[in-house]
mmCIF file of C-alpha atoms in Angstrom:
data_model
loop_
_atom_site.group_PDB
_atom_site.id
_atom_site.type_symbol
_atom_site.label_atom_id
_atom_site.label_comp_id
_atom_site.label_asym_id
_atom_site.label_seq_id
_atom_site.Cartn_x
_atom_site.Cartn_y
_atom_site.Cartn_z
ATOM 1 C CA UNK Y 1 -4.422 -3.523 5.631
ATOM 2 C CA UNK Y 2 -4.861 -1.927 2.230
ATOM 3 C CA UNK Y 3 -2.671 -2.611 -0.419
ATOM 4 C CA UNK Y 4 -1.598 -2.389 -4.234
ATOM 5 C CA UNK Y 5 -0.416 -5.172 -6.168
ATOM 6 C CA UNK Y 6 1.313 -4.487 -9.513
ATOM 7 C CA UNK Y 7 1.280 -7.617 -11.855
ATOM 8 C CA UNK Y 8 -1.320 -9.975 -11.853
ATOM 9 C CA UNK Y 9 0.081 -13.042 -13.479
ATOM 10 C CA UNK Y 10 0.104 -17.085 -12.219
ATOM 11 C CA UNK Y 11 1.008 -15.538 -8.615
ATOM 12 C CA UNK Y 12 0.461 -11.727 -8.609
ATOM 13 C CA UNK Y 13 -3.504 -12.505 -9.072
ATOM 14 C CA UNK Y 14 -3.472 -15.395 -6.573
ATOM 15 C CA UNK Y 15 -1.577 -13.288 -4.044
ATOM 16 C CA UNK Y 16 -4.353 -10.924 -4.375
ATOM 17 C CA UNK Y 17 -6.881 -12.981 -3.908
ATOM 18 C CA UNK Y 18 -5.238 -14.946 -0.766
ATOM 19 C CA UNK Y 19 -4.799 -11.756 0.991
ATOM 20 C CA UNK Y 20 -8.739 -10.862 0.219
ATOM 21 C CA UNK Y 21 -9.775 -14.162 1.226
ATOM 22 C CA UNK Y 22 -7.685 -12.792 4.712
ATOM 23 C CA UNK Y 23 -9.596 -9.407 5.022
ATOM 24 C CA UNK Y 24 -7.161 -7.333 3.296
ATOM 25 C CA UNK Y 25 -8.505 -4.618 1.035
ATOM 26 C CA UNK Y 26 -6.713 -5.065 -2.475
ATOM 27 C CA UNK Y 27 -6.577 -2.669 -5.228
ATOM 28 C CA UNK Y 28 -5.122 -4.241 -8.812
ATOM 29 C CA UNK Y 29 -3.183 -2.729 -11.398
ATOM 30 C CA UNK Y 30 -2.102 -4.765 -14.706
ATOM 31 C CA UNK Y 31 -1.229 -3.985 -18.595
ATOM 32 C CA UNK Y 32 -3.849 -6.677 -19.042
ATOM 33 C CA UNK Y 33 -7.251 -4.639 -18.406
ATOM 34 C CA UNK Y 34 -9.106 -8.168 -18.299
ATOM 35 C CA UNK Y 35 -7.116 -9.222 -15.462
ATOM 36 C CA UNK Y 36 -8.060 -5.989 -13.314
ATOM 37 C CA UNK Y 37 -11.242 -6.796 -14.345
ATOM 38 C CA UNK Y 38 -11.386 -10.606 -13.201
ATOM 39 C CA UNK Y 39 -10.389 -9.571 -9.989
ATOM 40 C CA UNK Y 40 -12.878 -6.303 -9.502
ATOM 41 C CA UNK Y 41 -15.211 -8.884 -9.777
ATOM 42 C CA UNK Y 42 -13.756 -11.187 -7.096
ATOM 43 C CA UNK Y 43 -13.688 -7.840 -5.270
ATOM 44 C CA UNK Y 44 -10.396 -6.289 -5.775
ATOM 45 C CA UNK Y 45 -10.413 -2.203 -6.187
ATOM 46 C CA UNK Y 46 -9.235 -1.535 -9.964
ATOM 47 C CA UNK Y 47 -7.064 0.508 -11.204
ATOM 48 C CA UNK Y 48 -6.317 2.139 -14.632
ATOM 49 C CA UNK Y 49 -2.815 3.118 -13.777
ATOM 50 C CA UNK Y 50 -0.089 3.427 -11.428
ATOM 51 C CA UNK Y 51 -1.164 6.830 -10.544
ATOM 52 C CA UNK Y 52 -4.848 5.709 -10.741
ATOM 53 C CA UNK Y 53 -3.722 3.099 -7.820
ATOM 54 C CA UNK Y 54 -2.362 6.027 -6.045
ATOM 55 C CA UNK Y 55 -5.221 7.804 -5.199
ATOM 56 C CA UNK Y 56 -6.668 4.074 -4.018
ATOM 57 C CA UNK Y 57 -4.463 3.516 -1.402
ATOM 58 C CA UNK Y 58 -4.100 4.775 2.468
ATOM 59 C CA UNK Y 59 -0.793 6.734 3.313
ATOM 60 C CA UNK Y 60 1.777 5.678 3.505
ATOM 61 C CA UNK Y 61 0.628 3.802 0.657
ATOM 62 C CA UNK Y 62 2.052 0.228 -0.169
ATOM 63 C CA UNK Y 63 2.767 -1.344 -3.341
ATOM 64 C CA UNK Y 64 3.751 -4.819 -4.177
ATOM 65 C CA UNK Y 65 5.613 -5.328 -7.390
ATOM 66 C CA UNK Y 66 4.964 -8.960 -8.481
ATOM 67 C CA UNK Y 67 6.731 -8.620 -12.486
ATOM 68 C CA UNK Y 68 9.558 -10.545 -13.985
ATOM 69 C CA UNK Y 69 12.973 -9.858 -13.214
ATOM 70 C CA UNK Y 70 14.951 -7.369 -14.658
ATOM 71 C CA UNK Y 71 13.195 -4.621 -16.703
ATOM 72 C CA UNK Y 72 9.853 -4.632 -16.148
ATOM 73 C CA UNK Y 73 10.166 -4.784 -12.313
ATOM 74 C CA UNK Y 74 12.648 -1.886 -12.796
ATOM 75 C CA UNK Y 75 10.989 0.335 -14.968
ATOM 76 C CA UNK Y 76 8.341 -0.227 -12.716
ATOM 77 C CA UNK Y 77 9.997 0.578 -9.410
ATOM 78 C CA UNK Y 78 11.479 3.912 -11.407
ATOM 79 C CA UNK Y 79 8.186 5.231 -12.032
ATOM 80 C CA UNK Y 80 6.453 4.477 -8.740
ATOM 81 C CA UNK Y 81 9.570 6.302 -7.444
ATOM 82 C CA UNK Y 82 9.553 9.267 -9.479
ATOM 83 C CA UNK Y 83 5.970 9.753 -10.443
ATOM 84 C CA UNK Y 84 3.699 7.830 -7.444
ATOM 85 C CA UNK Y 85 5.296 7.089 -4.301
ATOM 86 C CA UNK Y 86 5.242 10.262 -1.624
ATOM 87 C CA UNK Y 87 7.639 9.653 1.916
ATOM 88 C CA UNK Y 88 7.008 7.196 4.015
ATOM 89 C CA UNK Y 89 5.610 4.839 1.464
ATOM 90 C CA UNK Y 90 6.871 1.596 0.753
ATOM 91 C CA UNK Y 91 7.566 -0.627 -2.603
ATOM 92 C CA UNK Y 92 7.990 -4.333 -1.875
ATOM 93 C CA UNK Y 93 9.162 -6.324 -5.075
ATOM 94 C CA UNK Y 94 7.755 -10.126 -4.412
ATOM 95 C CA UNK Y 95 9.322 -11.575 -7.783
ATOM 96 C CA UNK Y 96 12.506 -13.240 -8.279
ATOM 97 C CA UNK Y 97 15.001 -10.206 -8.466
ATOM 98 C CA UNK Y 98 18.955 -10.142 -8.499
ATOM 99 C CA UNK Y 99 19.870 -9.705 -4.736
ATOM 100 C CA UNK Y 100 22.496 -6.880 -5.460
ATOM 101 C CA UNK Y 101 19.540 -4.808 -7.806
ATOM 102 C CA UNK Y 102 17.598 -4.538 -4.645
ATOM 103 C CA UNK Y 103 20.346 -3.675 -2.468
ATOM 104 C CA UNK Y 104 20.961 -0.564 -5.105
ATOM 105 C CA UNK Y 105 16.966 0.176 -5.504
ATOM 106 C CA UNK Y 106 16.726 0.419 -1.058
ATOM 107 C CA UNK Y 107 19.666 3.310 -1.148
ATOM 108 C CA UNK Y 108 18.022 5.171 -4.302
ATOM 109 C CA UNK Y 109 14.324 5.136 -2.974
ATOM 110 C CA UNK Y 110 16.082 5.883 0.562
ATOM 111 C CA UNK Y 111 17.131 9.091 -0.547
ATOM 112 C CA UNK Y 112 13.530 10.077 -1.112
ATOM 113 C CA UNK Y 113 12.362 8.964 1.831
ATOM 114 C CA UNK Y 114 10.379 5.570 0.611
ATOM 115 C CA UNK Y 115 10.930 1.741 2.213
ATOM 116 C CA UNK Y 116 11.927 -0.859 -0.220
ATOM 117 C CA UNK Y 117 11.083 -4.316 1.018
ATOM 118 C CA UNK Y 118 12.726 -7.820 -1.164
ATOM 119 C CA UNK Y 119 10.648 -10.754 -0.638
ATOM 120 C CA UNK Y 120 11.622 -14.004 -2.194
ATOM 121 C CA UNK Y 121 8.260 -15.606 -2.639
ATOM 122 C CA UNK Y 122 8.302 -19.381 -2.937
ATOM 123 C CA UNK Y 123 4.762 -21.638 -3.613
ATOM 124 C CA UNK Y 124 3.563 -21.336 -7.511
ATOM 125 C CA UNK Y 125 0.819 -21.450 -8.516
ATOM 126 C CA UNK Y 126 -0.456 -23.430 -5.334
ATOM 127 C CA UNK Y 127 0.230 -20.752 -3.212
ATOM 128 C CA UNK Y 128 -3.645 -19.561 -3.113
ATOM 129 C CA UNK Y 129 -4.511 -22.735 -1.292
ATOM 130 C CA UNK Y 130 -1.357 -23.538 0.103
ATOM 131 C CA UNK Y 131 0.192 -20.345 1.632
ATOM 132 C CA UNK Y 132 3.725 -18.641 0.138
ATOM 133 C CA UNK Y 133 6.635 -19.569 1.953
ATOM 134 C CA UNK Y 134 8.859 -16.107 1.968
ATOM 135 C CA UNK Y 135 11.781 -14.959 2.732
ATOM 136 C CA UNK Y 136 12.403 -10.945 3.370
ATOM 137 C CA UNK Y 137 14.755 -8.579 3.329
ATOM 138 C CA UNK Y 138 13.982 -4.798 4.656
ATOM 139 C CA UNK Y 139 14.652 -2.640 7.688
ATOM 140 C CA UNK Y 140 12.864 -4.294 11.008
ATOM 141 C CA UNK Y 141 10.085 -0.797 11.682
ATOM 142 C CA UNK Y 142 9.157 -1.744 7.638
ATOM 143 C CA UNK Y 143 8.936 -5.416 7.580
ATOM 144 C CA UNK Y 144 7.377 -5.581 11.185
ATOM 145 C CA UNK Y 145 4.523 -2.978 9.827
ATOM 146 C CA UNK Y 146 4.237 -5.543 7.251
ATOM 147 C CA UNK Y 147 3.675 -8.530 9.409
ATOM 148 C CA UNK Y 148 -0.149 -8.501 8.905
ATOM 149 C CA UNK Y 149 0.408 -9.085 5.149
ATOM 150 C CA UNK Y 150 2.931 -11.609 4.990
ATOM 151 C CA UNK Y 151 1.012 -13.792 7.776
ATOM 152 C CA UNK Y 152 -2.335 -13.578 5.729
ATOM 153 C CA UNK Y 153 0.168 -14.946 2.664
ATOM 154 C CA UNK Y 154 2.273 -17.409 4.866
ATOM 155 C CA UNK Y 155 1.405 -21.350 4.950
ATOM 156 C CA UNK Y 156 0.978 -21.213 8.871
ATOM 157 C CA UNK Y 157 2.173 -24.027 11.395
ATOM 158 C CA UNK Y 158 -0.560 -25.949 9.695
ATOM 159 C CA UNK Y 159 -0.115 -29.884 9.464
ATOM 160 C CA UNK Y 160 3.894 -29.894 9.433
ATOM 161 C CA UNK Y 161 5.563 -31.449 12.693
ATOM 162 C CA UNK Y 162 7.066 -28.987 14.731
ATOM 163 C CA UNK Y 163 10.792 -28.867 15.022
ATOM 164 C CA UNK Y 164 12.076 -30.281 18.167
ATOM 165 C CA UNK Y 165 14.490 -28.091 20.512
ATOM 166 C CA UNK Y 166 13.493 -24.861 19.429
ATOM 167 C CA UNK Y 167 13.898 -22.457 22.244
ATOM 168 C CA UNK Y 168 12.091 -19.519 22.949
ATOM 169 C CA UNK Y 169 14.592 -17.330 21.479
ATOM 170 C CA UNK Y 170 13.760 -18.677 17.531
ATOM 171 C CA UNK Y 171 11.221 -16.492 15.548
ATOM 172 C CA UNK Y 172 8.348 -17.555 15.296
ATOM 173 C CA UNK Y 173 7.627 -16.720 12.091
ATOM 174 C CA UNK Y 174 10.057 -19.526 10.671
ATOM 175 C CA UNK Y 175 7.047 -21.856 11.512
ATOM 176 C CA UNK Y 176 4.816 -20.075 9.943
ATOM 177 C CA UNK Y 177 6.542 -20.255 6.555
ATOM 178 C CA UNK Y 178 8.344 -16.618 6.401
ATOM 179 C CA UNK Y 179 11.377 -14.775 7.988
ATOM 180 C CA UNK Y 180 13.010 -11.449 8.298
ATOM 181 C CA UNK Y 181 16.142 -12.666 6.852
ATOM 182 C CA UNK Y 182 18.084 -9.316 7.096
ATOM 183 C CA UNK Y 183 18.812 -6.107 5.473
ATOM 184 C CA UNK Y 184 17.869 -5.196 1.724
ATOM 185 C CA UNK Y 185 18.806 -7.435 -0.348
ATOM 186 C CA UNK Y 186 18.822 -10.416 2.045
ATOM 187 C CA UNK Y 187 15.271 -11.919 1.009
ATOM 188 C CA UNK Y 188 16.140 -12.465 -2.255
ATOM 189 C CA UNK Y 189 19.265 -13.584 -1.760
ATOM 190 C CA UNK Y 190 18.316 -16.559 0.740
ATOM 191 C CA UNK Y 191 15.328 -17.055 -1.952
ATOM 192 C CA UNK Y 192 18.043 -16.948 -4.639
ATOM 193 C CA UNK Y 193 20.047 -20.125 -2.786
ATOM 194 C CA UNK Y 194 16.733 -22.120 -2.607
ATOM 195 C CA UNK Y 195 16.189 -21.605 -5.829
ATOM 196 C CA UNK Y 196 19.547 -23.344 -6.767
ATOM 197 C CA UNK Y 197 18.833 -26.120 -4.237
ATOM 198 C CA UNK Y 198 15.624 -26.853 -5.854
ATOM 199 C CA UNK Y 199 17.817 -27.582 -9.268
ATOM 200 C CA UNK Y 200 20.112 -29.785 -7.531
ATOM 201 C CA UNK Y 201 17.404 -31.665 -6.119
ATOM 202 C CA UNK Y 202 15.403 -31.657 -9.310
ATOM 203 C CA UNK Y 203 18.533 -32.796 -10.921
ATOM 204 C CA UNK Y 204 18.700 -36.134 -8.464
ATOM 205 C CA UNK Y 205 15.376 -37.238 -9.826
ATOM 206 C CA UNK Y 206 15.691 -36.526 -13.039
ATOM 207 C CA UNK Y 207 18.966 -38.335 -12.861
ATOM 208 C CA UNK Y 208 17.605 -41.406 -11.135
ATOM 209 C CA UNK Y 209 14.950 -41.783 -13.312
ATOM 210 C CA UNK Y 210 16.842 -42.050 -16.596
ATOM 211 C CA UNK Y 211 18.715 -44.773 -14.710
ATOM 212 C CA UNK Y 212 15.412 -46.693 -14.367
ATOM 213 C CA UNK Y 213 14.250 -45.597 -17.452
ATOM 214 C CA UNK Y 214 17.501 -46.583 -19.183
ATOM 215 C CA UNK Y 215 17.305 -50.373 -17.661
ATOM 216 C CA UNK Y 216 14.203 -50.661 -20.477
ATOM 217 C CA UNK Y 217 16.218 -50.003 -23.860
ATOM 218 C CA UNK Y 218 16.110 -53.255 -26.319
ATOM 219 C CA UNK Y 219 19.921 -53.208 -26.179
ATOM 220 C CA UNK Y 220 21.001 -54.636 -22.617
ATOM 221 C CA UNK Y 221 20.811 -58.198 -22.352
ATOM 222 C CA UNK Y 222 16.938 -59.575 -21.924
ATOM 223 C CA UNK Y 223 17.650 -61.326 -18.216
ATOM 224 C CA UNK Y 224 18.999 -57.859 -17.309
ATOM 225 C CA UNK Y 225 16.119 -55.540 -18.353
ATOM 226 C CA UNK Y 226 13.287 -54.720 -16.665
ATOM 227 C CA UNK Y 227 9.913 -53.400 -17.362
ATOM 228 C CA UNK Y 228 9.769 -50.690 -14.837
ATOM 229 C CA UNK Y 229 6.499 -48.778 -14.009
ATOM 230 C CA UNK Y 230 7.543 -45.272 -13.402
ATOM 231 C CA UNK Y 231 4.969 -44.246 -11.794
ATOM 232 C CA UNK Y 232 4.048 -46.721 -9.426
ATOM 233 C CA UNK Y 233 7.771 -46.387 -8.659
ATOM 234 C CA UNK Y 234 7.443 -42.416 -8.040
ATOM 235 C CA UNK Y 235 3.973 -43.555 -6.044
ATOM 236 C CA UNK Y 236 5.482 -46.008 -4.061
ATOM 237 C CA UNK Y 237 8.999 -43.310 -2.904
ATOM 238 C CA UNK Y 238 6.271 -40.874 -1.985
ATOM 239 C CA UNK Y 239 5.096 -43.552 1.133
ATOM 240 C CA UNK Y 240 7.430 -43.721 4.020
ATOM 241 C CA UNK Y 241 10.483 -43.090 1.385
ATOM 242 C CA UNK Y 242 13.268 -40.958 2.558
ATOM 243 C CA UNK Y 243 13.229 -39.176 -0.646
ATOM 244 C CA UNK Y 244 9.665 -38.355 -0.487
ATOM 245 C CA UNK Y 245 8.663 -34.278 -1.263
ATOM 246 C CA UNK Y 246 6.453 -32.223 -2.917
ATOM 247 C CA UNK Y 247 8.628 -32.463 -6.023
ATOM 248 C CA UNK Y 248 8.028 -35.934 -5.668
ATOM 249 C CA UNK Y 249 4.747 -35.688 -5.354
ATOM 250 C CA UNK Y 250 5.066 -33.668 -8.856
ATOM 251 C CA UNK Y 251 6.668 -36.205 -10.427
ATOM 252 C CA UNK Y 252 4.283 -38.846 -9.634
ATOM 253 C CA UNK Y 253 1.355 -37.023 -10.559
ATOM 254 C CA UNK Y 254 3.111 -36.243 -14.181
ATOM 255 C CA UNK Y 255 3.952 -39.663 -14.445
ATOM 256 C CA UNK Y 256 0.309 -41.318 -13.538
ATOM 257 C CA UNK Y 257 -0.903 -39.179 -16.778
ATOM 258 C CA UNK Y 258 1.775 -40.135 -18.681
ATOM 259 C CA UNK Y 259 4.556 -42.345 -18.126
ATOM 260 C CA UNK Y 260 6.697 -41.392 -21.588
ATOM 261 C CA UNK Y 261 6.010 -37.595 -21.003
ATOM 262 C CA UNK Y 262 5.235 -36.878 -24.320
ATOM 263 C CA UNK Y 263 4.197 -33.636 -23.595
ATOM 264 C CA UNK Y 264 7.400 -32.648 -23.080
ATOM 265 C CA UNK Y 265 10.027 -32.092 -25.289
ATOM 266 C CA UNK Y 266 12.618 -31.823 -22.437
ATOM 267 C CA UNK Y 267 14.642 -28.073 -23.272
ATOM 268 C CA UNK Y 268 14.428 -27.168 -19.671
ATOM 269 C CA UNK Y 269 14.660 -23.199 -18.809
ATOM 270 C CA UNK Y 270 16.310 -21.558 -16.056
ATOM 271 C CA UNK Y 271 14.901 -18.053 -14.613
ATOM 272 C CA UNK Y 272 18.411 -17.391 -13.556
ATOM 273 C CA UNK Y 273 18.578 -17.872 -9.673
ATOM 274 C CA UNK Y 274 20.718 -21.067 -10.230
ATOM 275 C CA UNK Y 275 23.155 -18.579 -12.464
ATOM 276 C CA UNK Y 276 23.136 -15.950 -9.467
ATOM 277 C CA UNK Y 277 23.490 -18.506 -7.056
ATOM 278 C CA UNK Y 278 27.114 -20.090 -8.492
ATOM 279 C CA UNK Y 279 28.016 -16.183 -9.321
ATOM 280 C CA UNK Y 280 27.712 -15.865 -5.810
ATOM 281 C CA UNK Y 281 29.368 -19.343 -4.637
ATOM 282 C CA UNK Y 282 32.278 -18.265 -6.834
ATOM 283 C CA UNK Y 283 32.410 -14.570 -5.309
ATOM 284 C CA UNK Y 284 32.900 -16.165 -1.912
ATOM 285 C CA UNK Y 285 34.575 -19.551 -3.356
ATOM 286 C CA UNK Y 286 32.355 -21.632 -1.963
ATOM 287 C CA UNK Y 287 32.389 -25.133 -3.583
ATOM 288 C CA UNK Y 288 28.753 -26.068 -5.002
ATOM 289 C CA UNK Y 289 29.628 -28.778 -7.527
ATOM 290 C CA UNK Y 290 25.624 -30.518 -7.341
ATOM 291 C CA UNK Y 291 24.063 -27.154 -7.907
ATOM 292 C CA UNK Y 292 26.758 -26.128 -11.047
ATOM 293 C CA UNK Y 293 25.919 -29.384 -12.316
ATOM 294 C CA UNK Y 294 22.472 -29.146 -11.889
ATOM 295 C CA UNK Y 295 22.435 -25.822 -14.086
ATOM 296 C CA UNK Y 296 25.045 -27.049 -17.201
ATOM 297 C CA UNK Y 297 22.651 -29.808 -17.362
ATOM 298 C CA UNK Y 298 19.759 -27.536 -18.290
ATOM 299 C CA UNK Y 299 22.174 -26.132 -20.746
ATOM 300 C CA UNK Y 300 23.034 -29.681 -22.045
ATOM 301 C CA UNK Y 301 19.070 -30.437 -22.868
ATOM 302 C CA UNK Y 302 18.809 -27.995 -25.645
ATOM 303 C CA UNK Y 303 20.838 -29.747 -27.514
ATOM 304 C CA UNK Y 304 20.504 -33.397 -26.598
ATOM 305 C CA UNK Y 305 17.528 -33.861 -24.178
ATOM 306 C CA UNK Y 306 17.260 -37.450 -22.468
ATOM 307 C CA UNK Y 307 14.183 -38.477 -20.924
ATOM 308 C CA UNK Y 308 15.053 -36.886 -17.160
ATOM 309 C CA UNK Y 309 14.808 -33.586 -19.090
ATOM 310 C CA UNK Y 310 11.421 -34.671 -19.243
ATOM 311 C CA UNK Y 311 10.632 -35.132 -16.020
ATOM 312 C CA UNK Y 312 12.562 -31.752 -15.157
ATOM 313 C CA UNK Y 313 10.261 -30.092 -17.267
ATOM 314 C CA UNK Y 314 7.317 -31.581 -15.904
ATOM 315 C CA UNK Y 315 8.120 -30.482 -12.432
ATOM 316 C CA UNK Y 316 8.612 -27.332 -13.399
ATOM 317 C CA UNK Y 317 5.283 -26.915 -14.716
ATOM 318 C CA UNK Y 318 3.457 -28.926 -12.089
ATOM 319 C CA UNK Y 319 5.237 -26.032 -9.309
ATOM 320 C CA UNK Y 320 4.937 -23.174 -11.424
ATOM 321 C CA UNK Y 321 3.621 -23.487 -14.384
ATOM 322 C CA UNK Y 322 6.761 -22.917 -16.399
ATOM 323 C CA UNK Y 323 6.702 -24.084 -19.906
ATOM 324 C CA UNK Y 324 10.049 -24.957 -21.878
ATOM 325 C CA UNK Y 325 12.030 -23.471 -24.178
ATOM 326 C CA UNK Y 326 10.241 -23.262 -27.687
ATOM 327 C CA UNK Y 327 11.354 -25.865 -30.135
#
């Protein structure tokens, strides 16, 4: 299939190049004229502008927004809309947008006639090599017509055991690392709840880390300290552990360069999906005491950051590339 992508930052230009690597024809668009220009030479189809792209693309033409929340994604989507996109054609916005934005943006761009597809997009900057898990939202004719795409980008079965006692009646495209998850606004919004997961479970580590970490201060009595090796600790969890993940896998690999993490000061960021996700707990009172936790703690490190901080932020960059908040 041919297709545009808009933004070409840590996962805009690796989604670009994954779906090349697949056969796809890809024509580029970003504010950064080097990037277009990486790409053209990895043979991508540049473009000077959005209406350059335009002309680049089959009809209906199809655009993937990959841009940060909030207003560059929707200036964006307002001038494909109003300047670029004719019927039938379809915006899909891959980054990590408020749920209830997209479920407004797929009745506007309905009026004229265009698709709008959400698709929470989980896998860093890994995903080249190791496939995007995604989750999408979008009316079944759309998102089916997109299939081609999103199983190019998926993971696929790959080395991951298959589930026992799935019937024949489960998608099959859960195993493959993406889903239809529903209507407009649904992809995000099941993207949105990982999100919030992934800082309750980065929370647990970070947590039981300081513990270990705290067991080495001068302080306690000497027959009750204890020299720990963090990493070979994180090393050893990753081997037949029950706690063993890729954000474990993170953590050791931070933690083998650099046990103090002196890298990092330890003012963890949030993107926001944890705030949207208790917003949305709260809207349906749904308890979620780990994951409100998990976010106040973030707040708590710019203040008075402890050495788990640390390790959040070294997670964070080892999945994403994320860098803390500025001293």
């Amino acid at each position: 299939m041919k297709i545009g992508i808009i933004g070409l930052g840590r996962m805009g230009g690796n989604i670009a190049r994954r779906l090349m690597r697949g056969g796809h024809e890809v024509v580029v668009w970003d504010r950064n004229t080097e990037a277009v220009t990486g790409l053209a030479g990895e043979g991508a189809i540049g473009a000077e502008s959005l209406s350059d792209m335009k002309g680049k693309l089959d009809s209906p033409a199809i655009y993937w927004v990959m841009l940060p929340a909030g207003a560059p994604t929707e200036e964006t989507v307002d001038a494909l809309c109003a300047h670029d996109c004719a019927e039938g054609d379809i915006i899909i916005d891959g980054g990590n947008t408020f749920w209830k934005d997209d479920v407004r943006r797929a009745k506007t761009l309905a009026e004229k006639g265009v698709h709008y597809v959400d698709v929470g997009t989980s896998g860093g900057v890994w995903g080249l090599e190791r496939g995007y898990c995604m989750m999408i939202g979008g009316d079944k004719e759309t998102v089916d017509l997109l299939d081609p795409i999103f199983d190019t980008l998926a993971p696929g079965i790959g080395s991951v055991p298959r589930t026992p006692n799935r019937g024949e009646a489960c998608d099959p495209r859960a195993e493959k690392g993406y889903i239809h998850a529903g209507r407009a606004g649904a992809g995000h919004f099941v993207k949105m709840v990982h999100n919030g997961i992934e800082y309750g479970l980065m929370q647990a580590y970070a947590e039981g880390f300081d513990v270990l970490w705290g067991r080495n201060v001068e302080h306690l009595p000497e027959d009750e300290r204890f020299d720990f090796n963090m990493a070979e600790i994180s090393e050893v969890w990753r081997r037949g552990s029950v706690i063993s993940s890729w954000l474990l896998d993170l953590t050791a690999s931070a933690l083998a360069q650099d046990q103090k993490l002196e890298q990092f000061s330890g003012k963890v960021a949030d993107s926001g999906e944890g705030r949207w996700t208790i917003e949305a707990a709260m809207e349906q009172a749904t308890p979620v005491a780990v994951l409100t936790t998990a976010l106040f703690a973030r707040y708590r490190s710019r203040i008075d950051e402890m050495y788990g901080d640390k390790l959040l932020s070294a997670m964070r960059y080892g999945f994403g590339g994320h860098v803390e908040i500025p001293q």
